[in-house]
Short mmCIF file of N, CA and C in Angstrom, two decimals:
data_model
loop_
_atom_site.label_atom_id
_atom_site.label_comp_id
_atom_site.label_asym_id
_atom_site.label_seq_id
_atom_site.Cartn_x
_atom_site.Cartn_y
_atom_site.Cartn_z
N PHE A 1 41.73 52.59 7.90
CA PHE A 1 40.85 51.45 8.09
C PHE A 1 41.62 50.14 8.07
N ALA A 2 42.77 50.11 7.39
CA ALA A 2 43.55 48.88 7.31
C ALA A 2 44.07 48.49 8.68
N LEU A 3 44.43 49.47 9.49
CA LEU A 3 44.91 49.18 10.85
C LEU A 3 43.79 48.58 11.70
N VAL A 4 42.59 49.14 11.57
CA VAL A 4 41.45 48.63 12.33
C VAL A 4 41.13 47.20 11.89
N GLY A 5 41.21 46.93 10.59
CA GLY A 5 40.97 45.58 10.09
C GLY A 5 42.00 44.60 10.61
N GLY A 6 43.24 45.03 10.65
CA GLY A 6 44.30 44.18 11.19
C GLY A 6 44.13 43.91 12.67
N LEU A 7 43.72 44.94 13.40
CA LEU A 7 43.47 44.76 14.83
C LEU A 7 42.26 43.86 15.08
N TRP A 8 41.28 43.94 14.19
CA TRP A 8 40.08 43.12 14.36
C TRP A 8 40.41 41.63 14.26
N LEU A 9 41.45 41.30 13.50
CA LEU A 9 41.90 39.91 13.41
C LEU A 9 42.28 39.36 14.78
N VAL A 10 42.75 40.22 15.65
CA VAL A 10 43.18 39.81 16.98
C VAL A 10 42.09 40.07 18.02
N ILE A 11 41.42 41.22 17.91
CA ILE A 11 40.45 41.62 18.93
C ILE A 11 39.26 40.67 18.98
N GLN A 12 38.69 40.33 17.85
CA GLN A 12 37.49 39.48 17.84
C GLN A 12 37.75 38.10 18.44
N PRO A 13 38.78 37.35 18.02
CA PRO A 13 39.04 36.06 18.67
C PRO A 13 39.45 36.21 20.13
N ALA A 14 40.20 37.27 20.45
CA ALA A 14 40.62 37.48 21.84
C ALA A 14 39.41 37.72 22.74
N ALA A 15 38.45 38.49 22.27
CA ALA A 15 37.24 38.72 23.05
C ALA A 15 36.45 37.42 23.21
N GLN A 16 36.38 36.63 22.17
CA GLN A 16 35.68 35.34 22.24
C GLN A 16 36.37 34.42 23.25
N VAL A 17 37.68 34.34 23.20
CA VAL A 17 38.43 33.51 24.14
C VAL A 17 38.24 34.01 25.57
N ALA A 18 38.28 35.32 25.76
CA ALA A 18 38.12 35.88 27.11
C ALA A 18 36.75 35.55 27.68
N ILE A 19 35.71 35.66 26.88
CA ILE A 19 34.36 35.35 27.36
C ILE A 19 34.23 33.87 27.72
N TYR A 20 34.69 33.00 26.83
CA TYR A 20 34.61 31.57 27.11
C TYR A 20 35.47 31.18 28.31
N ALA A 21 36.66 31.77 28.41
CA ALA A 21 37.52 31.46 29.55
C ALA A 21 36.87 31.89 30.85
N LEU A 22 36.25 33.05 30.83
CA LEU A 22 35.57 33.53 32.03
C LEU A 22 34.41 32.61 32.41
N VAL A 23 33.61 32.21 31.44
CA VAL A 23 32.45 31.35 31.71
C VAL A 23 32.89 29.96 32.17
N PHE A 24 33.80 29.34 31.44
CA PHE A 24 34.14 27.95 31.74
C PHE A 24 35.13 27.78 32.88
N SER A 25 36.18 28.60 32.92
CA SER A 25 37.19 28.39 33.96
C SER A 25 36.83 29.07 35.27
N VAL A 26 36.18 30.22 35.23
CA VAL A 26 35.84 30.92 36.46
C VAL A 26 34.42 30.55 36.91
N GLY A 27 33.47 30.65 35.98
CA GLY A 27 32.07 30.39 36.34
C GLY A 27 31.79 28.92 36.60
N LEU A 28 32.16 28.05 35.67
CA LEU A 28 31.87 26.62 35.81
C LEU A 28 33.03 25.83 36.42
N LYS A 29 34.17 26.46 36.59
CA LYS A 29 35.36 25.86 37.21
C LYS A 29 35.78 24.55 36.54
N ILE A 30 35.79 24.57 35.22
CA ILE A 30 36.22 23.40 34.46
C ILE A 30 37.73 23.40 34.36
N LYS A 31 38.33 22.25 34.65
CA LYS A 31 39.80 22.10 34.57
C LYS A 31 40.11 20.93 33.64
N PRO A 32 40.80 21.20 32.53
CA PRO A 32 41.20 20.11 31.65
C PRO A 32 42.22 19.19 32.33
N ALA A 33 42.43 18.04 31.74
CA ALA A 33 43.36 17.05 32.30
C ALA A 33 44.80 17.55 32.28
N ASN A 34 45.63 16.97 33.08
CA ASN A 34 47.07 17.23 33.14
C ASN A 34 47.42 18.66 33.53
N ASP A 35 46.57 19.32 34.25
CA ASP A 35 46.82 20.69 34.74
C ASP A 35 47.16 21.68 33.63
N ILE A 36 46.59 21.48 32.47
CA ILE A 36 46.76 22.43 31.37
C ILE A 36 45.77 23.57 31.62
N PRO A 37 46.22 24.82 31.56
CA PRO A 37 45.28 25.93 31.74
C PRO A 37 44.16 25.88 30.71
N PHE A 38 42.95 26.20 31.14
CA PHE A 38 41.79 26.10 30.26
C PHE A 38 41.95 26.96 29.01
N ILE A 39 42.52 28.13 29.16
CA ILE A 39 42.65 29.04 28.02
C ILE A 39 43.49 28.42 26.91
N LEU A 40 44.56 27.69 27.27
CA LEU A 40 45.38 27.02 26.25
C LEU A 40 44.60 25.88 25.59
N PHE A 41 43.91 25.12 26.42
CA PHE A 41 43.10 24.01 25.93
C PHE A 41 42.06 24.54 24.94
N PHE A 42 41.42 25.63 25.30
CA PHE A 42 40.36 26.19 24.47
C PHE A 42 40.90 26.80 23.18
N VAL A 43 41.99 27.55 23.27
CA VAL A 43 42.54 28.21 22.09
C VAL A 43 43.06 27.18 21.09
N CYS A 44 43.61 26.08 21.58
CA CYS A 44 44.09 25.03 20.67
C CYS A 44 42.95 24.40 19.87
N GLY A 45 41.77 24.39 20.42
CA GLY A 45 40.61 23.88 19.68
C GLY A 45 39.92 24.96 18.87
N LEU A 46 39.93 26.18 19.38
CA LEU A 46 39.24 27.28 18.70
C LEU A 46 39.98 27.72 17.44
N LEU A 47 41.29 27.70 17.46
CA LEU A 47 42.08 28.16 16.33
C LEU A 47 41.76 27.39 15.04
N PRO A 48 41.77 26.05 15.06
CA PRO A 48 41.40 25.34 13.82
C PRO A 48 39.95 25.59 13.42
N TRP A 49 39.05 25.69 14.40
CA TRP A 49 37.65 25.92 14.07
C TRP A 49 37.45 27.28 13.40
N LEU A 50 38.05 28.32 13.95
CA LEU A 50 37.92 29.65 13.34
C LEU A 50 38.51 29.68 11.93
N THR A 51 39.62 28.98 11.75
CA THR A 51 40.25 28.92 10.43
C THR A 51 39.34 28.20 9.44
N PHE A 52 38.79 27.07 9.84
CA PHE A 52 37.88 26.32 8.97
C PHE A 52 36.63 27.13 8.65
N GLN A 53 36.05 27.73 9.68
CA GLN A 53 34.83 28.50 9.51
C GLN A 53 35.05 29.67 8.55
N GLU A 54 36.11 30.41 8.75
CA GLU A 54 36.39 31.55 7.88
C GLU A 54 36.71 31.10 6.45
N SER A 55 37.49 30.03 6.32
CA SER A 55 37.85 29.52 4.99
C SER A 55 36.60 29.09 4.23
N LEU A 56 35.72 28.36 4.90
CA LEU A 56 34.51 27.89 4.24
C LEU A 56 33.58 29.04 3.89
N ASN A 57 33.38 29.96 4.81
CA ASN A 57 32.49 31.10 4.54
C ASN A 57 33.01 31.96 3.39
N LEU A 58 34.30 32.24 3.38
CA LEU A 58 34.85 33.08 2.32
C LEU A 58 34.90 32.36 0.98
N SER A 59 35.19 31.05 0.99
CA SER A 59 35.28 30.35 -0.29
C SER A 59 33.90 30.13 -0.91
N VAL A 60 32.88 29.95 -0.08
CA VAL A 60 31.53 29.78 -0.62
C VAL A 60 31.05 31.07 -1.28
N SER A 61 31.34 32.19 -0.67
CA SER A 61 30.87 33.46 -1.22
C SER A 61 31.88 34.14 -2.13
N ALA A 62 32.97 33.48 -2.44
CA ALA A 62 34.04 34.10 -3.24
C ALA A 62 33.55 34.50 -4.63
N ILE A 63 32.74 33.67 -5.24
CA ILE A 63 32.28 33.96 -6.60
C ILE A 63 31.25 35.08 -6.60
N THR A 64 30.34 35.06 -5.62
CA THR A 64 29.31 36.10 -5.59
C THR A 64 29.88 37.44 -5.13
N ARG A 65 31.00 37.44 -4.40
CA ARG A 65 31.63 38.68 -3.98
C ARG A 65 32.43 39.32 -5.10
N SER A 66 32.73 38.57 -6.15
CA SER A 66 33.56 39.10 -7.24
C SER A 66 32.88 38.94 -8.59
N PRO A 67 31.66 39.46 -8.75
CA PRO A 67 30.97 39.28 -10.04
C PRO A 67 31.67 40.02 -11.18
N HIS A 68 32.41 41.09 -10.86
CA HIS A 68 33.12 41.84 -11.90
C HIS A 68 34.21 40.99 -12.55
N LEU A 69 34.78 40.04 -11.82
CA LEU A 69 35.80 39.17 -12.40
C LEU A 69 35.17 38.06 -13.22
N VAL A 70 34.03 37.57 -12.78
CA VAL A 70 33.41 36.42 -13.41
C VAL A 70 32.66 36.81 -14.68
N CYS A 71 32.00 37.97 -14.67
CA CYS A 71 31.13 38.35 -15.78
C CYS A 71 31.85 39.05 -16.93
N LYS A 72 32.85 39.83 -16.64
CA LYS A 72 33.46 40.67 -17.66
C LYS A 72 34.42 39.92 -18.59
N VAL A 73 35.21 39.05 -18.05
CA VAL A 73 36.21 38.34 -18.85
C VAL A 73 36.09 36.84 -18.60
N ARG A 74 36.73 36.09 -19.45
CA ARG A 74 36.79 34.65 -19.23
C ARG A 74 37.78 34.41 -18.10
N PHE A 75 37.25 33.97 -16.97
CA PHE A 75 38.05 33.87 -15.75
C PHE A 75 37.74 32.54 -15.08
N PRO A 76 38.77 31.76 -14.73
CA PRO A 76 38.51 30.48 -14.05
C PRO A 76 38.03 30.74 -12.61
N THR A 77 36.76 30.48 -12.36
CA THR A 77 36.17 30.78 -11.05
C THR A 77 36.73 29.91 -9.94
N GLU A 78 37.39 28.81 -10.27
CA GLU A 78 37.96 27.94 -9.25
C GLU A 78 39.08 28.61 -8.48
N ILE A 79 39.65 29.66 -9.04
CA ILE A 79 40.76 30.36 -8.39
C ILE A 79 40.27 31.20 -7.21
N LEU A 80 39.05 31.73 -7.29
CA LEU A 80 38.56 32.63 -6.25
C LEU A 80 38.50 31.99 -4.86
N PRO A 81 37.99 30.75 -4.71
CA PRO A 81 38.05 30.14 -3.38
C PRO A 81 39.48 29.88 -2.89
N VAL A 82 40.39 29.62 -3.80
CA VAL A 82 41.80 29.43 -3.41
C VAL A 82 42.37 30.73 -2.85
N ILE A 83 42.04 31.84 -3.47
CA ILE A 83 42.51 33.14 -2.98
C ILE A 83 41.91 33.41 -1.60
N SER A 84 40.64 33.09 -1.42
CA SER A 84 40.00 33.26 -0.11
C SER A 84 40.70 32.41 0.94
N LEU A 85 41.10 31.22 0.55
CA LEU A 85 41.80 30.33 1.48
C LEU A 85 43.14 30.94 1.89
N LEU A 86 43.85 31.53 0.96
CA LEU A 86 45.13 32.17 1.28
C LEU A 86 44.95 33.36 2.22
N VAL A 87 43.86 34.09 2.06
CA VAL A 87 43.56 35.20 2.96
C VAL A 87 43.33 34.67 4.37
N CYS A 88 42.65 33.54 4.47
CA CYS A 88 42.39 32.94 5.78
C CYS A 88 43.68 32.46 6.44
N LEU A 89 44.63 32.07 5.65
CA LEU A 89 45.91 31.64 6.23
C LEU A 89 46.66 32.80 6.87
N VAL A 90 46.43 34.01 6.40
CA VAL A 90 47.02 35.19 7.05
C VAL A 90 46.43 35.35 8.45
N THR A 91 45.11 35.23 8.54
CA THR A 91 44.45 35.29 9.84
C THR A 91 44.95 34.18 10.75
N PHE A 92 45.07 32.98 10.20
CA PHE A 92 45.55 31.85 10.99
C PHE A 92 46.95 32.11 11.53
N THR A 93 47.81 32.70 10.71
CA THR A 93 49.17 32.98 11.14
C THR A 93 49.19 33.96 12.31
N VAL A 94 48.36 34.99 12.24
CA VAL A 94 48.27 35.96 13.34
C VAL A 94 47.81 35.27 14.62
N LEU A 95 46.78 34.43 14.51
CA LEU A 95 46.27 33.72 15.68
C LEU A 95 47.26 32.68 16.20
N LEU A 96 48.02 32.07 15.30
CA LEU A 96 49.03 31.11 15.72
C LEU A 96 50.14 31.79 16.52
N VAL A 97 50.53 32.97 16.10
CA VAL A 97 51.52 33.72 16.86
C VAL A 97 50.99 34.05 18.26
N ALA A 98 49.71 34.42 18.34
CA ALA A 98 49.09 34.68 19.65
C ALA A 98 49.09 33.41 20.50
N LEU A 99 48.83 32.26 19.89
CA LEU A 99 48.85 30.99 20.63
C LEU A 99 50.27 30.69 21.13
N MET A 100 51.26 30.93 20.31
CA MET A 100 52.65 30.69 20.74
C MET A 100 53.03 31.60 21.91
N ILE A 101 52.54 32.84 21.87
CA ILE A 101 52.80 33.75 22.99
C ILE A 101 52.12 33.22 24.26
N LEU A 102 50.88 32.73 24.13
CA LEU A 102 50.19 32.14 25.28
C LEU A 102 50.94 30.93 25.83
N LEU A 103 51.45 30.10 24.94
CA LEU A 103 52.22 28.93 25.38
C LEU A 103 53.46 29.37 26.17
N ALA A 104 54.12 30.41 25.69
CA ALA A 104 55.31 30.91 26.39
C ALA A 104 54.95 31.53 27.73
N VAL A 105 53.84 32.26 27.78
CA VAL A 105 53.41 32.90 29.04
C VAL A 105 53.10 31.85 30.10
N TYR A 106 52.45 30.76 29.70
CA TYR A 106 52.09 29.72 30.66
C TYR A 106 53.22 28.71 30.88
N GLY A 107 54.35 28.91 30.25
CA GLY A 107 55.51 28.06 30.49
C GLY A 107 55.39 26.66 29.91
N MET A 108 54.61 26.50 28.89
CA MET A 108 54.46 25.19 28.25
C MET A 108 55.67 24.95 27.34
N THR A 109 56.19 23.75 27.37
CA THR A 109 57.35 23.43 26.55
C THR A 109 56.92 23.15 25.12
N TRP A 110 57.75 23.58 24.19
CA TRP A 110 57.49 23.39 22.78
C TRP A 110 58.05 22.04 22.36
N SER A 111 57.37 21.36 21.46
CA SER A 111 57.82 20.05 20.99
C SER A 111 57.75 20.01 19.47
N TRP A 112 58.60 19.16 18.89
CA TRP A 112 58.58 18.97 17.44
C TRP A 112 57.29 18.31 16.98
N ILE A 113 56.58 17.70 17.90
CA ILE A 113 55.30 17.08 17.56
C ILE A 113 54.29 18.14 17.12
N PHE A 114 54.49 19.38 17.57
CA PHE A 114 53.59 20.46 17.19
C PHE A 114 53.57 20.67 15.68
N LEU A 115 54.65 20.26 15.02
CA LEU A 115 54.72 20.44 13.57
C LEU A 115 53.70 19.59 12.82
N GLN A 116 53.17 18.55 13.46
CA GLN A 116 52.12 17.78 12.80
C GLN A 116 50.86 18.62 12.60
N GLY A 117 50.77 19.71 13.33
CA GLY A 117 49.66 20.64 13.14
C GLY A 117 49.63 21.20 11.73
N LEU A 118 50.78 21.30 11.07
CA LEU A 118 50.83 21.76 9.68
C LEU A 118 50.11 20.79 8.75
N TYR A 119 50.28 19.49 9.02
CA TYR A 119 49.55 18.48 8.23
C TYR A 119 48.05 18.63 8.45
N TYR A 120 47.65 18.78 9.71
CA TYR A 120 46.23 18.92 10.01
C TYR A 120 45.66 20.21 9.42
N LEU A 121 46.45 21.26 9.42
CA LEU A 121 46.02 22.52 8.81
C LEU A 121 45.80 22.34 7.31
N ALA A 122 46.73 21.65 6.65
CA ALA A 122 46.59 21.41 5.21
C ALA A 122 45.34 20.59 4.92
N ALA A 123 45.10 19.54 5.71
CA ALA A 123 43.91 18.71 5.52
C ALA A 123 42.64 19.53 5.75
N LEU A 124 42.66 20.37 6.77
CA LEU A 124 41.51 21.21 7.09
C LEU A 124 41.23 22.20 5.97
N GLU A 125 42.27 22.80 5.44
CA GLU A 125 42.09 23.78 4.38
C GLU A 125 41.64 23.12 3.07
N PHE A 126 42.15 21.93 2.77
CA PHE A 126 41.68 21.23 1.57
C PHE A 126 40.22 20.83 1.71
N LEU A 127 39.81 20.44 2.90
CA LEU A 127 38.40 20.13 3.13
C LEU A 127 37.55 21.38 2.93
N ALA A 128 37.96 22.50 3.50
CA ALA A 128 37.22 23.76 3.34
C ALA A 128 37.19 24.18 1.88
N LEU A 129 38.29 23.99 1.16
CA LEU A 129 38.34 24.36 -0.25
C LEU A 129 37.40 23.49 -1.08
N GLY A 130 37.42 22.19 -0.83
CA GLY A 130 36.53 21.29 -1.56
C GLY A 130 35.06 21.58 -1.30
N LEU A 131 34.72 21.77 -0.03
CA LEU A 131 33.34 22.12 0.31
C LEU A 131 32.97 23.47 -0.27
N GLY A 132 33.92 24.40 -0.25
CA GLY A 132 33.67 25.72 -0.83
C GLY A 132 33.38 25.65 -2.32
N TRP A 133 34.14 24.83 -3.03
CA TRP A 133 33.88 24.65 -4.47
C TRP A 133 32.50 24.06 -4.70
N LEU A 134 32.15 23.03 -3.94
CA LEU A 134 30.84 22.40 -4.10
C LEU A 134 29.71 23.38 -3.79
N LEU A 135 29.82 24.06 -2.67
CA LEU A 135 28.74 24.95 -2.24
C LEU A 135 28.64 26.20 -3.09
N SER A 136 29.75 26.69 -3.62
CA SER A 136 29.69 27.90 -4.44
C SER A 136 29.20 27.61 -5.86
N HIS A 137 29.22 26.36 -6.27
CA HIS A 137 28.77 26.02 -7.62
C HIS A 137 27.37 25.44 -7.64
N GLY A 138 26.56 25.70 -6.63
CA GLY A 138 25.15 25.34 -6.73
C GLY A 138 24.66 24.30 -5.76
N ILE A 139 25.52 23.47 -5.18
CA ILE A 139 25.04 22.46 -4.26
C ILE A 139 24.40 23.13 -3.05
N GLY A 140 24.90 24.28 -2.67
CA GLY A 140 24.34 25.02 -1.54
C GLY A 140 22.90 25.44 -1.80
N ASP A 141 22.55 25.71 -3.07
CA ASP A 141 21.17 26.05 -3.38
C ASP A 141 20.24 24.90 -3.04
N THR A 142 20.67 23.69 -3.31
CA THR A 142 19.85 22.53 -2.99
C THR A 142 19.65 22.42 -1.48
N LEU A 143 20.71 22.64 -0.72
CA LEU A 143 20.59 22.56 0.73
C LEU A 143 19.64 23.61 1.27
N ARG A 144 19.72 24.83 0.74
CA ARG A 144 18.84 25.89 1.22
C ARG A 144 17.39 25.61 0.85
N VAL A 145 17.15 25.13 -0.37
CA VAL A 145 15.79 24.85 -0.81
C VAL A 145 15.23 23.67 -0.03
N SER A 146 16.04 22.66 0.23
CA SER A 146 15.55 21.48 0.94
C SER A 146 15.02 21.84 2.32
N LEU A 147 15.58 22.82 2.93
CA LEU A 147 15.14 23.21 4.27
C LEU A 147 13.94 24.13 4.25
N ALA A 148 13.73 24.84 3.15
CA ALA A 148 12.75 25.92 3.19
C ALA A 148 11.62 25.83 2.19
N ALA A 149 11.66 24.91 1.26
CA ALA A 149 10.67 24.98 0.19
C ALA A 149 10.00 23.63 -0.06
N ASP A 150 9.06 23.69 -0.96
CA ASP A 150 8.31 22.52 -1.39
C ASP A 150 9.23 21.58 -2.18
N PRO A 151 9.03 20.26 -2.10
CA PRO A 151 9.89 19.33 -2.85
C PRO A 151 9.92 19.58 -4.36
N VAL A 152 8.85 20.15 -4.92
CA VAL A 152 8.84 20.47 -6.35
C VAL A 152 9.92 21.49 -6.67
N GLU A 153 10.13 22.44 -5.75
CA GLU A 153 11.16 23.45 -5.94
C GLU A 153 12.55 22.81 -5.92
N GLU A 154 12.72 21.76 -5.13
CA GLU A 154 14.01 21.06 -5.08
C GLU A 154 14.36 20.50 -6.45
N VAL A 155 13.37 19.94 -7.14
CA VAL A 155 13.61 19.37 -8.46
C VAL A 155 14.03 20.47 -9.44
N LYS A 156 13.37 21.62 -9.37
CA LYS A 156 13.72 22.73 -10.26
C LYS A 156 15.16 23.20 -10.00
N VAL A 157 15.52 23.32 -8.73
CA VAL A 157 16.88 23.74 -8.40
C VAL A 157 17.88 22.67 -8.84
N GLY A 158 17.52 21.41 -8.69
CA GLY A 158 18.38 20.32 -9.14
C GLY A 158 18.66 20.41 -10.63
N PHE A 159 17.60 20.71 -11.42
CA PHE A 159 17.79 20.88 -12.86
C PHE A 159 18.70 22.06 -13.16
N GLU A 160 18.54 23.14 -12.42
CA GLU A 160 19.39 24.32 -12.62
C GLU A 160 20.85 23.99 -12.30
N ILE A 161 21.07 23.20 -11.26
CA ILE A 161 22.44 22.81 -10.91
C ILE A 161 23.04 21.97 -12.03
N LEU A 162 22.26 21.02 -12.55
CA LEU A 162 22.74 20.20 -13.66
C LEU A 162 23.05 21.05 -14.89
N LYS A 163 22.22 22.06 -15.16
CA LYS A 163 22.49 22.96 -16.29
C LYS A 163 23.78 23.75 -16.05
N SER A 164 23.96 24.24 -14.82
CA SER A 164 25.16 25.03 -14.54
C SER A 164 26.42 24.19 -14.64
N LEU A 165 26.31 22.89 -14.36
CA LEU A 165 27.45 22.00 -14.48
C LEU A 165 27.56 21.41 -15.89
N GLU A 166 26.66 21.86 -16.78
CA GLU A 166 26.61 21.42 -18.17
C GLU A 166 26.38 19.91 -18.29
N LEU A 167 25.59 19.38 -17.36
CA LEU A 167 25.22 17.97 -17.42
C LEU A 167 23.80 17.78 -17.96
N ARG A 168 23.04 18.84 -18.04
CA ARG A 168 21.69 18.78 -18.58
C ARG A 168 21.45 20.07 -19.36
N HIS A 169 20.95 19.94 -20.59
CA HIS A 169 20.78 21.12 -21.46
C HIS A 169 19.33 21.48 -21.70
N HIS A 170 18.38 20.64 -21.29
CA HIS A 170 16.96 20.97 -21.47
C HIS A 170 16.21 20.48 -20.23
N GLY A 171 14.96 20.83 -20.16
CA GLY A 171 14.14 20.41 -19.01
C GLY A 171 13.28 21.55 -18.54
N ILE A 172 12.94 21.52 -17.30
CA ILE A 172 12.01 22.50 -16.73
C ILE A 172 12.62 23.88 -16.79
#
């Protein structure tokens, strides 16, 4: 199963890129500026988005996916989203290698300016980590209730969030 999981890291984004490339470049005949092939243009935008999306999704659910670590021993829960972020960086590395292969296939020249992508990756991952910490510690409950429930329920969830953050010890 580990081989299938490793292949899925490549197959799922590759299928997504192939579908979008077919729709936009063949069906709609969209051509980006400077004669850059659409697939390169698209992958350069999709790669950061997939990384951010996966980092945020995994970091938000990191605590609920590992209740055995949180409940049994005294364990700093802030570490779990960081571990999820590191797992996402493995996926990012695989996709980055695929992007470099695409750049070589299309004959695009490599530049040292590409290294600024590391700064943007770090900023993106810190944003995902910060949002993951906020959403995994109860702020997400408020967002879900705000969309689906009565305002009275929002107040109750707000009190629960304050209790979980140890900012309020009594109330409803």
